[in-house]
Amino acid sequence: MKNFLTAIAVLTLLVTCSKKETMPAPDKVDSTKIVDSINAARTKINDSIRSINHFKDFSGTHTFTHNSIKNSGSVHFEKIKGESDHYNVKGDIKSGKSYVHIDGFMAVVSDKHMNFTGNISESVAESENGKLYVRQGTKTFLSKDGGKTYRLQDMVNGSGFVEYIDIHF
């Protein structure tokens, strides 16, 4: 039995101590080149996605109205190059001494919502004798008629009255 255990120990030693064939080291690859090529491909894909409108194209001039101003005005949407659903927006409504001016950036975020960032200034003769009121920051325009009309959701003016400022497409 002693000889048997000794034989097993010697065999185990031979198997574990035998030289293993070594593989030649592969050529070193610069990992930064691989990462850069992956990033370049991703950037190209992201840019192509970003430049495609996901919603209706609103480029052009549209009707702009205020419920307390008799005349309607116009607002121009200019698509920002390389950006999907983003527009520079500028427009006016004027009637006598009353006016509304809109100037800023519009991002279409859904079929029913547009987020406007910029200034909407107004002076309406019926509201505190035309006192200037300015809305600044990000405001939402909402459509309840399938995208034909978008209404500013910040409806209460500086005098505390509700007013409707609409963009008609």
mmCIF file of C-alpha atoms in Angstrom:
data_model
loop_
_atom_site.group_PDB
_atom_site.id
_atom_site.type_symbol
_atom_site.label_atom_id
_atom_site.label_comp_id
_atom_site.label_asym_id
_atom_site.label_seq_id
_atom_site.Cartn_x
_atom_site.Cartn_y
_atom_site.Cartn_z
ATOM 1 C CA MET A 1 0.000 0.000 0.000
ATOM 2 C CA LYS A 2 2.927 2.269 0.834
ATOM 3 C CA ASN A 3 4.340 1.743 -2.628
ATOM 4 C CA PHE A 4 0.982 2.432 -4.188
ATOM 5 C CA LEU A 5 0.640 5.799 -2.395
ATOM 6 C CA THR A 6 4.201 6.708 -3.310
ATOM 7 C CA ALA A 7 3.491 5.920 -6.973
ATOM 8 C CA ILE A 8 0.387 8.122 -6.958
ATOM 9 C CA ALA A 9 2.345 10.973 -5.322
ATOM 10 C CA VAL A 10 5.124 10.716 -7.922
ATOM 11 C CA LEU A 11 2.602 10.652 -10.786
ATOM 12 C CA THR A 12 0.793 13.683 -9.394
ATOM 13 C CA LEU A 13 4.088 15.533 -9.087
ATOM 14 C CA LEU A 14 5.014 14.707 -12.662
ATOM 15 C CA VAL A 15 1.676 15.867 -14.003
ATOM 16 C CA THR A 16 1.653 19.154 -12.081
ATOM 17 C CA CYS A 17 5.313 19.973 -12.693
ATOM 18 C CA SER A 18 5.339 19.201 -16.392
ATOM 19 C CA LYS A 19 6.197 22.068 -18.696
ATOM 20 C CA LYS A 20 3.204 23.626 -20.297
ATOM 21 C CA GLU A 21 3.489 24.858 -23.802
ATOM 22 C CA THR A 22 3.438 28.622 -23.793
ATOM 23 C CA MET A 23 1.443 30.524 -26.378
ATOM 24 C CA PRO A 24 3.169 33.354 -28.154
ATOM 25 C CA ALA A 25 1.944 36.744 -26.886
ATOM 26 C CA PRO A 26 -0.476 38.357 -29.308
ATOM 27 C CA ASP A 27 0.536 41.668 -30.838
ATOM 28 C CA LYS A 28 -0.233 44.417 -28.395
ATOM 29 C CA VAL A 29 -3.331 46.331 -29.454
ATOM 30 C CA ASP A 30 -3.737 49.957 -28.508
ATOM 31 C CA SER A 31 -7.023 50.004 -26.592
ATOM 32 C CA THR A 32 -7.431 53.746 -27.060
ATOM 33 C CA LYS A 33 -7.674 53.257 -30.830
ATOM 34 C CA ILE A 34 -10.460 50.725 -30.331
ATOM 35 C CA VAL A 35 -12.339 53.002 -27.915
ATOM 36 C CA ASP A 36 -11.911 55.987 -30.256
ATOM 37 C CA SER A 37 -13.291 54.059 -33.221
ATOM 38 C CA ILE A 38 -16.293 52.890 -31.162
ATOM 39 C CA ASN A 39 -16.920 56.461 -29.966
ATOM 40 C CA ALA A 40 -16.705 57.787 -33.523
ATOM 41 C CA ALA A 41 -19.269 55.233 -34.701
ATOM 42 C CA ARG A 42 -21.611 56.060 -31.809
ATOM 43 C CA THR A 43 -21.288 59.792 -32.443
ATOM 44 C CA LYS A 44 -22.170 59.305 -36.096
ATOM 45 C CA ILE A 45 -25.263 57.272 -35.161
ATOM 46 C CA ASN A 46 -26.340 59.773 -32.485
ATOM 47 C CA ASP A 47 -25.916 62.707 -34.875
ATOM 48 C CA SER A 48 -28.052 61.009 -37.506
ATOM 49 C CA ILE A 49 -30.789 60.339 -34.935
ATOM 50 C CA ARG A 50 -30.600 63.881 -33.544
ATOM 51 C CA SER A 51 -31.026 65.497 -36.966
ATOM 52 C CA ILE A 52 -34.251 63.617 -37.818
ATOM 53 C CA ASN A 53 -37.554 65.134 -36.654
ATOM 54 C CA HIS A 54 -39.495 62.777 -34.448
ATOM 55 C CA PHE A 55 -42.617 64.922 -34.701
ATOM 56 C CA LYS A 56 -44.259 67.116 -37.327
ATOM 57 C CA ASP A 57 -41.988 69.722 -38.943
ATOM 58 C CA PHE A 58 -43.151 73.176 -37.784
ATOM 59 C CA SER A 59 -40.710 75.193 -39.918
ATOM 60 C CA GLY A 60 -42.245 78.313 -41.443
ATOM 61 C CA THR A 61 -44.561 81.170 -40.540
ATOM 62 C CA HIS A 62 -47.761 80.533 -38.585
ATOM 63 C CA THR A 63 -50.661 82.525 -37.119
ATOM 64 C CA PHE A 64 -50.165 83.967 -33.634
ATOM 65 C CA THR A 65 -53.183 85.193 -31.605
ATOM 66 C CA HIS A 66 -54.131 86.748 -28.264
ATOM 67 C CA ASN A 67 -57.752 86.748 -27.069
ATOM 68 C CA SER A 68 -57.689 90.465 -26.107
ATOM 69 C CA ILE A 69 -56.083 91.718 -29.339
ATOM 70 C CA LYS A 70 -58.360 91.992 -32.387
ATOM 71 C CA ASN A 71 -55.757 91.363 -35.063
ATOM 72 C CA SER A 72 -53.756 88.200 -35.403
ATOM 73 C CA GLY A 73 -50.016 88.230 -35.899
ATOM 74 C CA SER A 74 -47.449 85.779 -37.094
ATOM 75 C CA VAL A 75 -44.701 83.698 -35.572
ATOM 76 C CA HIS A 76 -41.807 82.215 -37.524
ATOM 77 C CA PHE A 77 -40.303 78.800 -36.662
ATOM 78 C CA GLU A 78 -36.765 78.290 -37.976
ATOM 79 C CA LYS A 79 -35.377 74.772 -37.566
ATOM 80 C CA ILE A 80 -32.017 74.623 -35.840
ATOM 81 C CA LYS A 81 -29.533 72.751 -38.050
ATOM 82 C CA GLY A 82 -28.412 69.403 -36.702
ATOM 83 C CA GLU A 83 -31.149 69.278 -34.063
ATOM 84 C CA SER A 84 -34.413 67.373 -34.280
ATOM 85 C CA ASP A 85 -37.607 69.127 -33.242
ATOM 86 C CA HIS A 86 -35.804 72.311 -32.102
ATOM 87 C CA TYR A 87 -36.633 75.741 -33.499
ATOM 88 C CA ASN A 88 -35.736 79.384 -33.073
ATOM 89 C CA VAL A 89 -39.036 81.249 -32.688
ATOM 90 C CA LYS A 90 -39.817 84.916 -33.247
ATOM 91 C CA GLY A 91 -43.112 86.701 -33.805
ATOM 92 C CA ASP A 92 -45.487 89.565 -33.032
ATOM 93 C CA ILE A 93 -49.145 90.488 -32.701
ATOM 94 C CA LYS A 94 -49.991 94.199 -33.014
ATOM 95 C CA SER A 95 -53.211 96.166 -32.903
ATOM 96 C CA GLY A 96 -53.148 99.852 -31.982
ATOM 97 C CA LYS A 97 -51.128 100.232 -28.773
ATOM 98 C CA SER A 98 -51.561 96.550 -27.829
ATOM 99 C CA TYR A 99 -48.917 94.025 -28.757
ATOM 100 C CA VAL A 100 -47.418 90.636 -27.899
ATOM 101 C CA HIS A 101 -43.845 89.750 -28.832
ATOM 102 C CA ILE A 102 -42.363 86.237 -28.630
ATOM 103 C CA ASP A 103 -38.665 85.504 -29.029
ATOM 104 C CA GLY A 104 -36.770 82.355 -28.028
ATOM 105 C CA PHE A 105 -36.299 78.641 -28.532
ATOM 106 C CA MET A 106 -38.998 75.991 -28.980
ATOM 107 C CA ALA A 107 -38.473 72.265 -28.378
ATOM 108 C CA VAL A 108 -41.233 69.914 -29.519
ATOM 109 C CA VAL A 109 -41.339 67.222 -26.832
ATOM 110 C CA SER A 110 -44.464 65.261 -27.809
ATOM 111 C CA ASP A 111 -47.380 65.352 -30.243
ATOM 112 C CA LYS A 112 -49.207 67.627 -27.793
ATOM 113 C CA HIS A 113 -46.446 69.586 -26.023
ATOM 114 C CA MET A 114 -43.893 72.233 -26.978
ATOM 115 C CA ASN A 115 -41.510 73.763 -24.460
ATOM 116 C CA PHE A 116 -40.660 77.398 -25.148
ATOM 117 C CA THR A 117 -37.641 79.033 -23.527
ATOM 118 C CA GLY A 118 -37.253 82.768 -23.944
ATOM 119 C CA ASN A 119 -39.362 85.911 -23.513
ATOM 120 C CA ILE A 120 -43.000 86.639 -24.210
ATOM 121 C CA SER A 121 -43.628 90.327 -23.629
ATOM 122 C CA GLU A 122 -47.012 91.984 -23.910
ATOM 123 C CA SER A 123 -48.701 95.295 -23.476
ATOM 124 C CA VAL A 124 -52.482 95.012 -23.766
ATOM 125 C CA ALA A 125 -54.502 98.243 -23.512
ATOM 126 C CA GLU A 126 -57.342 96.438 -21.684
ATOM 127 C CA SER A 127 -54.936 95.187 -18.990
ATOM 128 C CA GLU A 128 -53.893 97.963 -16.576
ATOM 129 C CA ASN A 129 -53.732 100.572 -19.378
ATOM 130 C CA GLY A 130 -51.114 98.637 -21.321
ATOM 131 C CA LYS A 131 -48.681 97.917 -18.486
ATOM 132 C CA LEU A 132 -45.795 95.805 -19.789
ATOM 133 C CA TYR A 133 -45.843 92.179 -18.647
ATOM 134 C CA VAL A 134 -42.997 89.787 -19.495
ATOM 135 C CA ARG A 135 -42.988 86.019 -19.153
ATOM 136 C CA GLN A 136 -39.441 84.638 -18.974
ATOM 137 C CA GLY A 137 -37.987 81.176 -18.746
ATOM 138 C CA THR A 138 -39.435 77.882 -19.933
ATOM 139 C CA LYS A 139 -43.166 77.753 -20.675
ATOM 140 C CA THR A 140 -45.311 74.993 -22.165
ATOM 141 C CA PHE A 141 -47.618 75.231 -25.158
ATOM 142 C CA LEU A 142 -50.264 72.465 -25.233
ATOM 143 C CA SER A 143 -52.454 71.228 -28.087
ATOM 144 C CA LYS A 144 -55.861 69.692 -27.425
ATOM 145 C CA ASP A 145 -56.992 69.573 -31.063
ATOM 146 C CA GLY A 146 -54.475 67.225 -32.637
ATOM 147 C CA GLY A 147 -51.746 69.789 -33.321
ATOM 148 C CA LYS A 148 -53.764 72.495 -35.099
ATOM 149 C CA THR A 149 -53.466 74.980 -32.204
ATOM 150 C CA TYR A 150 -50.975 75.173 -29.339
ATOM 151 C CA ARG A 151 -51.964 77.320 -26.313
ATOM 152 C CA LEU A 152 -49.590 78.847 -23.790
ATOM 153 C CA GLN A 153 -50.261 77.170 -20.434
ATOM 154 C CA ASP A 154 -49.045 80.124 -18.342
ATOM 155 C CA MET A 155 -52.437 81.792 -18.847
ATOM 156 C CA VAL A 156 -52.632 84.237 -15.928
ATOM 157 C CA ASN A 157 -51.197 87.648 -16.801
ATOM 158 C CA GLY A 158 -49.600 90.211 -14.487
ATOM 159 C CA SER A 159 -53.032 91.639 -13.592
ATOM 160 C CA GLY A 160 -54.346 88.245 -12.512
ATOM 161 C CA PHE A 161 -56.616 87.688 -15.524
ATOM 162 C CA VAL A 162 -56.672 84.633 -17.763
ATOM 163 C CA GLU A 163 -55.641 85.184 -21.360
ATOM 164 C CA TYR A 164 -55.154 82.893 -24.323
ATOM 165 C CA ILE A 165 -51.992 83.129 -26.407
ATOM 166 C CA ASP A 166 -52.189 80.640 -29.268
ATOM 167 C CA ILE A 167 -50.052 79.477 -32.173
ATOM 168 C CA HIS A 168 -52.114 78.092 -35.096
ATOM 169 C CA PHE A 169 -50.628 75.611 -37.573
#
